[in-house]
Every structure is written in C-alpha cells, then in structure tokens.
Short mmCIF file of C-alpha atoms in Angstrom, two decimals:
data_model
loop_
_atom_site.label_atom_id
_atom_site.label_comp_id
_atom_site.label_asym_id
_atom_site.label_seq_id
_atom_site.Cartn_x
_atom_site.Cartn_y
_atom_site.Cartn_z
CA MET A 106 -5.43 -17.60 -10.20
CA LYS A 107 -7.34 -15.21 -12.51
CA ARG A 108 -6.12 -11.66 -12.00
CA PRO A 109 -8.65 -8.89 -11.44
CA LEU A 110 -6.24 -6.13 -12.49
CA ARG A 111 -4.03 -5.92 -15.52
CA GLY A 112 -1.03 -3.59 -15.41
CA ALA A 113 0.15 -1.47 -18.31
CA LEU A 114 3.78 -2.19 -19.15
CA SER A 115 6.19 0.68 -19.21
CA SER A 116 9.37 1.18 -21.16
CA VAL A 117 12.91 0.16 -20.38
CA ALA A 118 14.19 1.73 -17.14
CA LEU A 119 17.63 2.12 -15.65
CA VAL A 120 17.67 2.31 -11.86
CA THR A 121 20.79 2.87 -9.74
CA GLY A 122 23.02 1.19 -12.28
CA LEU A 123 20.85 -1.94 -12.42
CA VAL A 124 19.48 -2.86 -15.82
CA LEU A 125 15.72 -3.39 -15.72
CA THR A 126 14.16 -4.35 -19.03
CA VAL A 127 10.52 -4.70 -19.93
CA SER A 128 9.91 -6.50 -23.17
CA SER A 129 6.74 -7.15 -25.12
CA CYS A 130 8.26 -10.32 -26.50
CA GLY A 131 9.30 -11.78 -23.16
CA PHE A 132 12.64 -12.57 -21.55
CA GLY A 133 15.81 -12.80 -23.47
CA GLY A 134 19.36 -11.55 -23.54
CA SER A 135 22.78 -12.04 -25.00
CA LYS A 136 24.65 -15.30 -24.76
CA SER A 137 27.12 -13.60 -22.45
CA ASP A 138 24.27 -12.72 -20.08
CA ASP A 139 23.03 -16.29 -20.14
CA SER A 140 26.48 -17.64 -19.32
CA ASP A 141 27.27 -15.00 -16.69
CA PRO A 142 26.56 -16.54 -13.25
CA ASN A 143 25.81 -13.09 -11.83
CA THR A 144 23.27 -11.95 -14.44
CA LEU A 145 19.74 -13.22 -13.82
CA SER A 146 16.78 -13.02 -16.19
CA PHE A 147 13.44 -12.74 -14.40
CA LEU A 148 10.05 -13.04 -16.13
CA ALA A 149 7.00 -11.95 -14.15
CA PRO A 150 3.33 -11.15 -14.82
CA SER A 151 1.46 -7.95 -14.00
CA TYR A 152 -0.98 -8.40 -11.12
CA SER A 153 -1.92 -4.74 -11.00
CA ASP A 154 -0.91 -1.34 -12.31
CA GLY A 155 1.72 -1.22 -9.58
CA THR A 156 3.40 -4.58 -10.04
CA LYS A 157 6.28 -3.35 -12.18
CA ALA A 158 7.04 -0.48 -9.83
CA GLU A 159 7.12 -2.89 -6.90
CA TRP A 160 9.58 -5.21 -8.62
CA ASP A 161 11.66 -2.26 -9.81
CA GLY A 162 12.06 -1.05 -6.25
CA ILE A 163 12.85 -4.50 -4.86
CA ILE A 164 15.48 -5.17 -7.51
CA ALA A 165 17.03 -1.71 -7.11
CA ASP A 166 17.39 -2.12 -3.35
CA PHE A 167 18.82 -5.61 -3.82
CA GLN A 168 21.37 -4.19 -6.26
CA LYS A 169 22.57 -1.66 -3.69
CA ALA A 170 23.49 -4.49 -1.34
CA ASN A 171 24.73 -6.80 -4.12
CA PRO A 172 26.29 -4.60 -6.85
CA ASP A 173 27.94 -7.58 -8.50
CA ILE A 174 24.57 -9.16 -9.41
CA LYS A 175 22.27 -7.93 -12.20
CA VAL A 176 18.61 -8.90 -12.39
CA LYS A 177 17.03 -8.24 -15.77
CA LEU A 178 13.27 -7.98 -15.42
CA SER A 179 10.83 -8.75 -18.22
CA MET A 180 7.10 -8.48 -17.70
CA GLU A 181 4.12 -9.89 -19.56
CA SER A 182 0.37 -9.84 -19.09
CA TRP A 183 -1.32 -12.93 -17.69
CA ASP A 184 -2.98 -13.36 -21.09
CA SER A 185 0.36 -13.99 -22.76
CA ILE A 186 3.00 -15.05 -20.24
CA ASN A 187 2.46 -18.81 -20.57
CA ASP A 188 2.53 -18.57 -24.36
CA VAL A 189 5.76 -16.54 -24.22
CA VAL A 190 7.45 -19.16 -22.05
CA ARG A 191 6.22 -22.01 -24.24
CA THR A 192 7.27 -20.29 -27.48
CA LYS A 193 10.75 -19.40 -26.23
CA LEU A 194 11.29 -22.91 -24.90
CA GLN A 195 10.13 -24.59 -28.11
CA SER A 196 11.76 -22.24 -30.61
CA GLN A 197 14.98 -21.31 -28.84
CA GLY A 198 15.31 -23.79 -26.01
CA THR A 199 15.58 -20.93 -23.53
CA THR A 200 13.90 -20.18 -20.24
CA PRO A 201 14.33 -17.31 -17.78
CA ASP A 202 16.49 -17.95 -14.75
CA ILE A 203 13.55 -17.04 -12.48
CA LEU A 204 9.91 -17.34 -13.50
CA ASN A 205 6.68 -16.25 -11.78
CA ILE A 206 3.59 -18.15 -13.00
CA ASP A 207 1.05 -20.48 -11.45
CA ALA A 208 1.94 -24.03 -12.58
CA TYR A 209 5.39 -25.50 -12.09
CA SER A 210 4.87 -29.28 -12.29
CA THR A 211 5.77 -29.82 -15.95
CA PHE A 212 9.09 -28.00 -15.56
CA ALA A 213 9.82 -29.94 -12.37
CA THR A 214 9.04 -33.37 -13.80
CA ASP A 215 11.14 -32.52 -16.87
CA GLY A 216 14.12 -31.92 -14.59
CA GLN A 217 14.49 -28.23 -15.41
CA LEU A 218 14.15 -26.67 -11.96
CA TYR A 219 16.37 -26.28 -8.94
CA PRO A 220 14.89 -27.74 -5.77
CA ALA A 221 13.66 -24.85 -3.64
CA SER A 222 16.17 -25.74 -0.93
CA GLU A 223 19.00 -24.79 -3.31
CA VAL A 224 17.72 -21.31 -4.16
CA VAL A 225 16.66 -19.87 -0.78
CA ASP A 226 18.04 -20.11 2.73
CA ALA A 227 16.59 -22.80 4.98
CA SER A 228 15.05 -20.04 7.11
CA VAL A 229 12.79 -19.10 4.18
CA ILE A 230 11.58 -22.67 3.69
CA SER A 231 10.75 -23.02 7.39
CA ASP A 232 8.87 -19.68 7.33
CA ILE A 233 6.44 -20.83 4.59
CA GLN A 234 3.14 -22.20 5.90
CA PRO A 235 3.07 -26.02 5.58
CA GLY A 236 0.06 -26.27 3.26
CA PHE A 237 1.83 -24.15 0.68
CA VAL A 238 5.03 -26.18 0.97
CA LYS A 239 3.03 -29.34 0.25
CA ASN A 240 1.35 -27.70 -2.75
CA ALA A 241 4.76 -26.74 -4.14
CA SER A 242 6.20 -30.24 -3.75
CA ILE A 243 6.28 -33.44 -5.79
CA ASN A 244 7.21 -36.74 -4.16
CA GLY A 245 8.49 -34.96 -1.08
CA THR A 246 10.72 -32.44 -2.89
CA GLN A 247 9.75 -28.77 -2.98
CA TRP A 248 10.35 -27.40 -6.47
CA ALA A 249 8.71 -23.98 -6.31
CA LEU A 250 8.28 -21.07 -3.91
CA PRO A 251 4.74 -19.85 -3.31
CA LEU A 252 4.54 -16.14 -4.08
CA PHE A 253 1.34 -15.25 -2.26
CA ALA A 254 -2.07 -16.74 -1.70
CA SER A 255 -5.66 -16.21 -2.61
CA THR A 256 -8.44 -18.00 -0.79
CA ARG A 257 -12.20 -17.57 -0.92
CA THR A 258 -14.54 -16.49 1.82
CA LEU A 259 -18.22 -15.53 1.92
CA PHE A 260 -18.94 -11.84 1.39
CA TYR A 261 -22.45 -10.82 2.40
CA ASN A 262 -24.40 -7.56 2.16
CA THR A 263 -25.36 -6.67 5.73
CA ASP A 264 -28.04 -4.18 4.63
CA LEU A 265 -29.80 -6.89 2.62
CA PHE A 266 -29.44 -9.32 5.51
CA THR A 267 -31.16 -6.83 7.82
CA LYS A 268 -33.97 -6.18 5.36
CA ALA A 269 -34.49 -9.93 4.91
CA GLY A 270 -34.47 -10.58 8.64
CA ILE A 271 -31.32 -12.72 8.58
CA ALA A 272 -29.44 -12.54 11.88
CA ALA A 273 -26.20 -14.36 11.03
CA PRO A 274 -24.31 -15.59 7.96
CA PRO A 275 -25.02 -19.16 6.79
CA LYS A 276 -22.74 -22.00 7.79
CA THR A 277 -24.33 -24.85 5.82
CA TRP A 278 -25.67 -25.22 2.29
CA THR A 279 -29.20 -25.52 3.68
CA GLU A 280 -28.83 -22.21 5.51
CA LEU A 281 -27.25 -20.64 2.42
CA THR A 282 -30.22 -21.60 0.25
CA ASP A 283 -32.75 -20.46 2.85
CA ASP A 284 -31.02 -17.08 3.24
CA ALA A 285 -30.72 -16.68 -0.53
CA LYS A 286 -34.47 -17.25 -0.88
CA LYS A 287 -35.19 -14.53 1.70
CA ILE A 288 -32.94 -12.05 -0.10
CA GLN A 289 -34.37 -12.97 -3.51
CA ALA A 290 -37.86 -12.30 -2.12
CA LEU A 291 -36.92 -8.66 -1.47
CA GLY A 292 -37.14 -8.08 -5.23
CA GLY A 293 -34.61 -6.49 -7.56
CA VAL A 294 -31.67 -8.42 -6.11
CA SER A 295 -30.26 -11.95 -6.30
CA GLY A 296 -29.67 -14.08 -3.24
CA TYR A 297 -26.39 -15.73 -4.20
CA GLY A 298 -23.89 -15.16 -7.00
CA LEU A 299 -22.99 -18.42 -8.77
CA PRO A 300 -20.34 -17.82 -11.48
CA LEU A 301 -20.13 -20.94 -13.62
CA GLY A 302 -19.06 -19.24 -16.84
CA SER A 303 -15.86 -20.23 -18.59
CA GLU A 304 -13.70 -17.56 -16.95
CA GLU A 305 -13.06 -19.56 -13.79
CA ALA A 306 -15.77 -22.16 -13.17
CA GLN A 307 -13.20 -24.40 -11.47
CA GLY A 308 -12.97 -21.89 -8.61
CA GLU A 309 -16.65 -21.84 -7.66
CA THR A 310 -16.95 -25.57 -8.30
CA SER A 311 -14.03 -26.36 -6.00
CA ILE A 312 -15.63 -24.46 -3.12
CA TRP A 313 -18.66 -26.76 -3.37
CA THR A 314 -16.83 -30.04 -3.99
CA PHE A 315 -14.39 -29.32 -1.17
CA GLY A 316 -17.40 -28.42 0.96
CA ALA A 317 -18.70 -31.97 0.43
CA GLY A 318 -15.36 -33.51 1.40
CA GLY A 319 -14.23 -33.94 -2.20
CA GLU A 320 -10.78 -33.71 -3.75
CA TRP A 321 -9.46 -33.25 -7.29
CA SER A 322 -6.59 -35.69 -6.71
CA ASP A 323 -5.82 -38.75 -4.60
CA GLY A 324 -2.15 -37.77 -4.49
CA THR A 325 -1.17 -39.42 -7.76
CA LYS A 326 -4.24 -39.42 -10.02
CA ILE A 327 -6.73 -36.72 -10.96
CA THR A 328 -10.01 -37.76 -9.32
CA VAL A 329 -12.97 -35.82 -10.72
CA ASP A 330 -15.72 -38.42 -10.95
CA THR A 331 -16.13 -39.30 -7.26
CA PRO A 332 -19.18 -39.54 -4.96
CA ALA A 333 -18.11 -36.56 -2.84
CA ASN A 334 -17.47 -34.35 -5.86
CA LEU A 335 -20.82 -35.40 -7.29
CA GLU A 336 -22.54 -34.39 -4.06
CA GLY A 337 -20.96 -30.94 -4.25
CA VAL A 338 -21.94 -30.44 -7.88
CA LYS A 339 -25.51 -31.62 -7.19
CA ALA A 340 -25.77 -29.07 -4.36
CA MET A 341 -24.48 -26.36 -6.68
CA LYS A 342 -27.08 -27.33 -9.30
CA ALA A 343 -29.79 -27.33 -6.62
CA ILE A 344 -29.17 -23.72 -5.62
CA ALA A 345 -29.17 -22.73 -9.29
CA ASP A 346 -32.47 -24.59 -9.86
CA ALA A 347 -33.94 -22.91 -6.77
CA GLY A 348 -33.98 -19.62 -8.67
CA VAL A 349 -32.04 -17.68 -6.05
CA THR A 350 -28.97 -16.80 -8.13
CA GLU A 351 -28.33 -14.26 -10.84
CA ALA A 352 -29.92 -14.96 -14.21
CA ASN A 353 -28.15 -17.64 -16.27
CA PRO A 354 -25.39 -18.60 -13.80
CA GLY A 355 -24.02 -21.15 -16.26
CA ALA A 356 -22.78 -18.32 -18.47
CA THR A 357 -21.89 -15.75 -15.80
CA ASN A 358 -18.24 -15.03 -15.04
CA ARG A 359 -16.75 -14.30 -11.65
CA LEU A 360 -15.91 -10.68 -12.42
CA ASP A 361 -19.54 -10.00 -13.34
CA VAL A 362 -20.75 -11.48 -10.05
CA ILE A 363 -18.22 -9.48 -8.02
CA ASN A 364 -19.22 -6.25 -9.75
CA ALA A 365 -22.91 -6.95 -9.14
CA PHE A 366 -22.20 -7.57 -5.46
CA ILE A 367 -20.26 -4.30 -5.24
CA GLN A 368 -23.27 -2.54 -6.78
CA GLY A 369 -25.53 -4.01 -4.09
CA LYS A 370 -27.40 -6.29 -6.50
CA ILE A 371 -26.40 -9.66 -4.97
CA GLY A 372 -26.70 -10.68 -1.33
CA MET A 373 -23.84 -13.17 -1.09
CA ILE A 374 -20.81 -14.20 -3.13
CA GLU A 375 -17.58 -16.09 -2.66
CA GLY A 376 -15.01 -13.29 -2.79
CA LEU A 377 -11.22 -13.19 -2.85
CA PRO A 378 -8.64 -10.82 -1.33
CA PRO A 379 -8.67 -8.09 -4.02
CA THR A 380 -12.47 -7.87 -3.63
CA ILE A 381 -11.84 -5.74 -0.54
CA SER A 382 -9.87 -3.10 -2.43
CA GLN A 383 -12.36 -3.21 -5.32
CA ILE A 384 -15.22 -2.42 -2.94
CA ALA A 385 -13.19 0.41 -1.37
CA SER A 386 -12.55 1.85 -4.81
CA LYS A 387 -15.90 1.36 -6.54
CA ASN A 388 -18.48 1.57 -3.74
CA PRO A 389 -16.90 2.48 -0.37
CA GLY A 390 -20.36 2.97 1.16
CA LEU A 391 -21.31 -0.70 0.70
CA LYS A 392 -22.18 -2.35 4.00
CA TYR A 393 -20.76 -5.86 3.99
CA ALA A 394 -19.02 -8.46 6.14
CA THR A 395 -17.18 -11.73 5.58
CA ALA A 396 -17.67 -15.22 7.01
CA PRO A 397 -16.36 -18.76 6.37
CA SER A 398 -17.62 -20.40 3.18
CA PRO A 399 -20.75 -22.50 3.83
CA THR A 400 -20.27 -26.26 3.50
CA LYS A 401 -22.41 -29.38 3.67
CA THR A 402 -21.89 -29.87 7.42
CA GLY A 403 -20.85 -26.38 8.45
CA ASP A 404 -17.24 -27.42 9.07
CA PRO A 405 -15.10 -24.73 7.42
CA VAL A 406 -13.11 -25.46 4.27
CA THR A 407 -12.26 -23.26 1.32
CA LEU A 408 -10.34 -23.03 -1.93
CA GLY A 409 -6.73 -21.92 -1.79
CA VAL A 410 -4.66 -20.84 -4.79
CA ALA A 411 -0.99 -19.90 -4.91
CA ASP A 412 1.18 -18.62 -7.73
CA HIS A 413 4.84 -19.59 -7.64
CA LEU A 414 8.40 -18.49 -8.23
CA MET A 415 10.65 -21.12 -9.76
CA ALA A 416 14.31 -21.17 -10.76
CA PHE A 417 15.69 -22.97 -13.83
CA LYS A 418 18.99 -24.73 -13.23
CA LYS A 419 20.40 -24.74 -16.80
CA ASP A 420 24.15 -25.26 -16.30
CA GLY A 421 23.86 -24.95 -12.51
CA LYS A 422 26.16 -21.93 -12.20
CA LYS A 423 23.59 -19.32 -11.20
CA ALA A 424 22.31 -20.90 -7.99
CA PRO A 425 24.36 -18.63 -5.64
CA ALA A 426 23.07 -15.42 -7.29
CA ILE A 427 19.50 -16.71 -7.44
CA LYS A 428 19.69 -17.71 -3.78
CA LYS A 429 20.82 -14.24 -2.74
CA PHE A 430 18.02 -12.55 -4.65
CA LEU A 431 15.17 -14.84 -3.59
CA THR A 432 16.28 -14.94 0.05
CA TYR A 433 16.32 -11.14 0.04
CA PHE A 434 12.86 -11.02 -1.51
CA TYR A 435 11.35 -13.31 1.14
CA SER A 436 12.74 -11.29 4.06
CA ALA A 437 9.77 -10.04 6.09
CA PRO A 438 10.08 -6.28 5.36
CA VAL A 439 10.47 -6.76 1.60
CA TYR A 440 7.99 -9.55 1.10
CA SER A 441 5.25 -8.14 3.34
CA LYS A 442 5.34 -4.79 1.51
CA PHE A 443 5.01 -6.54 -1.86
CA VAL A 444 2.06 -8.67 -0.71
CA SER A 445 0.27 -5.72 0.87
CA SER A 446 0.68 -3.63 -2.26
CA GLU A 447 -0.87 -6.38 -4.40
CA HIS A 448 -3.72 -7.04 -1.90
CA PHE A 449 -3.18 -10.77 -1.49
CA ILE A 450 -2.42 -13.05 1.48
CA PRO A 451 1.14 -13.69 2.70
CA ILE A 452 2.31 -17.29 2.77
CA THR A 453 5.10 -16.80 5.31
CA ASN A 454 4.54 -16.67 9.04
CA SER A 455 6.78 -13.62 9.45
CA ALA A 456 4.87 -11.61 6.85
CA ALA A 457 1.52 -12.65 8.34
CA ALA A 458 2.71 -11.26 11.68
CA ALA A 459 3.91 -8.04 10.03
CA LEU A 460 0.56 -7.60 8.25
CA VAL A 461 -1.69 -8.52 11.16
CA ASP A 462 -3.57 -5.20 10.85
CA ASP A 463 -3.83 -5.28 7.05
CA PRO A 464 -7.50 -5.47 5.89
CA VAL A 465 -6.86 -8.45 3.62
CA THR A 466 -4.97 -10.36 6.29
CA LYS A 467 -7.71 -9.66 8.83
CA ALA A 468 -10.41 -11.01 6.53
CA PHE A 469 -8.55 -13.95 5.01
CA ALA A 470 -5.72 -15.17 7.26
CA ALA A 471 -8.09 -17.45 9.17
CA THR A 472 -9.01 -19.22 5.92
CA LEU A 473 -5.49 -20.51 5.24
CA PRO A 474 -5.49 -23.41 7.74
CA VAL A 475 -8.71 -24.80 6.18
CA ALA A 476 -7.78 -24.19 2.53
CA LYS A 477 -7.57 -27.00 -0.02
CA PHE A 478 -5.67 -26.49 -3.24
CA TYR A 479 -5.86 -27.36 -6.88
CA PRO A 480 -3.49 -30.29 -7.58
CA SER A 481 -1.09 -28.03 -9.45
CA ASN A 482 1.71 -30.54 -8.86
CA ASN A 483 -0.06 -32.95 -11.24
CA PRO A 484 0.64 -32.29 -14.94
CA LYS A 485 -2.86 -33.55 -15.90
CA TRP A 486 -4.63 -30.94 -13.79
CA GLY A 487 -4.45 -28.44 -16.65
CA ALA A 488 -6.66 -30.61 -18.87
CA ALA A 489 -9.14 -31.20 -16.05
CA GLN A 490 -9.28 -27.51 -15.22
CA GLY A 491 -9.96 -26.59 -18.83
CA ALA A 492 -12.76 -29.15 -19.03
CA ILE A 493 -14.37 -27.83 -15.84
CA ARG A 494 -14.38 -24.34 -17.32
CA GLN A 495 -16.09 -25.54 -20.46
CA GLN A 496 -18.49 -28.10 -19.00
CA MET A 497 -19.58 -27.08 -15.51
CA GLY A 498 -21.86 -24.23 -16.56
CA THR A 499 -24.11 -26.68 -18.35
CA ILE A 500 -25.45 -28.04 -15.04
CA ALA A 501 -27.36 -24.77 -14.70
CA GLN A 502 -28.79 -25.35 -18.17
CA GLY A 503 -30.17 -28.84 -17.62
CA SER A 504 -27.15 -31.15 -17.85
CA ASP A 505 -26.83 -34.08 -15.47
CA PRO A 506 -24.03 -33.52 -12.89
CA ALA A 507 -22.87 -37.14 -13.10
CA SER A 508 -22.49 -36.95 -16.87
CA VAL A 509 -20.61 -33.66 -16.62
CA LEU A 510 -18.13 -35.09 -14.11
CA GLN A 511 -17.61 -38.14 -16.32
CA LYS A 512 -16.76 -35.93 -19.29
CA ILE A 513 -14.28 -33.93 -17.22
CA GLN A 514 -12.67 -37.12 -15.90
CA GLN A 515 -12.23 -38.36 -19.46
CA ALA A 516 -10.55 -35.09 -20.44
CA ALA A 517 -8.12 -35.48 -17.54
CA SER A 518 -7.30 -39.05 -18.52
#
C-alpha cells in the first residue's frame, strides 16, 4: 500500500513511565531488553503526521493497565522501513518483537513468526473479516494480523457529469469509456485518470484484471499470463488509446492523478480511503460522489490491500506480553480510534460497527465483501509486482499487452 502522507519523526519521548523510543536507524536495544520477556520492541511506519502520536497514546494507556510490560517503539518512513529490517536481520540477526509492514510471507515461511492465534485472543481472530484472515494465512495457518484496509472505488466529479449529460456513474467498461468521451469533449479536462507510472501501476492494473475475472495467483503459483488478465490489460490499453485519459498515462503516477481530480481536471478516477480527507483539505468545494468500480460485466469487484502486524517468536518467551498488547490494541475502542485517525477502513466487525458514521467507512465499507487481494502470502509476488510497475506503462506507449504479461510472468518465475 503506497502511503499518501509521510510523517515527520520526533525525538525520544517518555510517557507515564513507559519508554518510547524513536530511532532513525530502526529498532534495537540492549541484550537484557531482548531477553526480558516483558520488554517488547515494536517497529512501525509513519502513515501520516499523526501516526506516532497515535501509537504513543495507545502504548501509554496500555502501560497504565500493564505496568510490568514495556513497549519500545521505533518508527521509520515507508521509504526505509523494509531496508532497515533487512539490514538488521542480515548484519545482526535481529528483528523487532512486533513489526508493522505489508508483506509477511517470507518471515512466515522461514519459521520466524508466531501463528496469529498465539499472540491475540481468539475473540480478536473471530472479529477479523474472513477475506483478511485468508490473505494473512498460508496453508491454513494465519501468520499475521491485518492492521487496516484500503480498497478502491470510483470517484466521479458530479459537476462534470451534469455538464456532460451523464445521469449515473458507469457500471461496465463500455459505459466508462462512453462517459469518459463525453467528459473529454467538454474541453480542458480528462475523462478518466489512468495511472500506469512506476509508483503503483500494479494497483490500477489489478482493478482491471480483477474486473475481467482475473487473478494474480492460483493459490500456489503466481499467474500473470492468463486469458482473463490479458482481457483486463487489453481493456485498459483500449481506454488509453481512445484518448480519454490524461496525457501520457504510461508515465503518470497515482498521486498526480488524484491531485488532478481534486483540482477538477479529471472526471473519474479510482480513489482510495485517504482521498476523502485529501479532498476535504485541498478542495472542500469539489462536488463528487463514489460508486463501485466498473468491470467487464458490471458485477462489482475491486482491489483490496492490507498492511499487517506480525510477531517474531525468537526464543518463544515473549508471547504472553505480545498477546496482552495486541489484544488490547484490537479492542473496539482503541482500534477504531486508530483507524479513524489514519483515514483507512477497519478490518474488524466491531470497529466497522463503531465507525458506521465515519466518512471513509460510509464510502468504502461496502467494497470489502467484493475485494480481491494481492497474493502477499506468496514470496514470489514481490518480483511480479516490481515487474508490473516497470512494464505495464508501456502498453500506453505501443507495447503489446500479451508480450508485457509474458515478461512479467518470467520475472515472477
């Protein structure tokens, strides 16, 4: 999940007797801390300017109820957190006790993680929506805990729809293209934003391949070069060739498309939960609405993405302390406040109920049952994802979709 906001890291803080550390070089501590079953190291990324303050408050409140347990927090930017983990593991053989990143499969298949059932109460597991449990599991065992979700849904400019004489949002690709042509004909605006630049081409691509009934995995193997995926990529190329997108979509990144939509320069985009708060901040007068992502047949499906919390078992002595902390975090009052503050979608049923009136939940909760996910439980997905980012934009510059999918499949193999 690419983060739209990057938080500035603050200095070391001491809150209610609980040590909270923020380090530019990542997690770490003394050997006594590492061997102490009641001292937990926690490495997390910054989702926004407020992420650190949220974790500080959560950990401080947890400490009041559990004064015998210390949670030492280190934070990194999303640009560096994976490198920090990799470097510490390779050079020192160390990992944090609790880690918040996107991919967990390599750690799980290497035998480094606790099963999720050992680090939260059973009530937490049963509260997580089933699709996210499946995405956090390998061979029937759940190894990670989804933190929160991001899905995509169609954002459309209602003023431009009115001017173009469009009465309702499109449900199919044919309707999407027809509506985009009408908006493009108004002049000075683009019909549809198609971000196929290297920032996150796999996101836009997945919306189209899923919309054709495609998958990136058959459960065991990465499956890129398939007829359904090809149909989705061909449809994506067709709307680019129709001249109803922004200029040069093959080199345009998602953030650029979102900003152009917020400025009223694009009629339709696939947006994500933080898009709502970005509009409220940058152009609160924008008239827009949301609708299910158009697909080949009109049957709704969308892309779902979840970051994860995972716990490293090491010598196995810290499971009780980890379980107390993570079970506290996933309690409805604590977890729902964190999710709302970061403007994402809750993955527990109790938090969804608590946030029923939240703007993000209102716009996106209905997308969760029809969301498909990246195969993040497959260690080869990383290579495929990187190849999609580098290759997919070329379809808008003349490349053959079948050849592009073949290249990506080779990279994943």
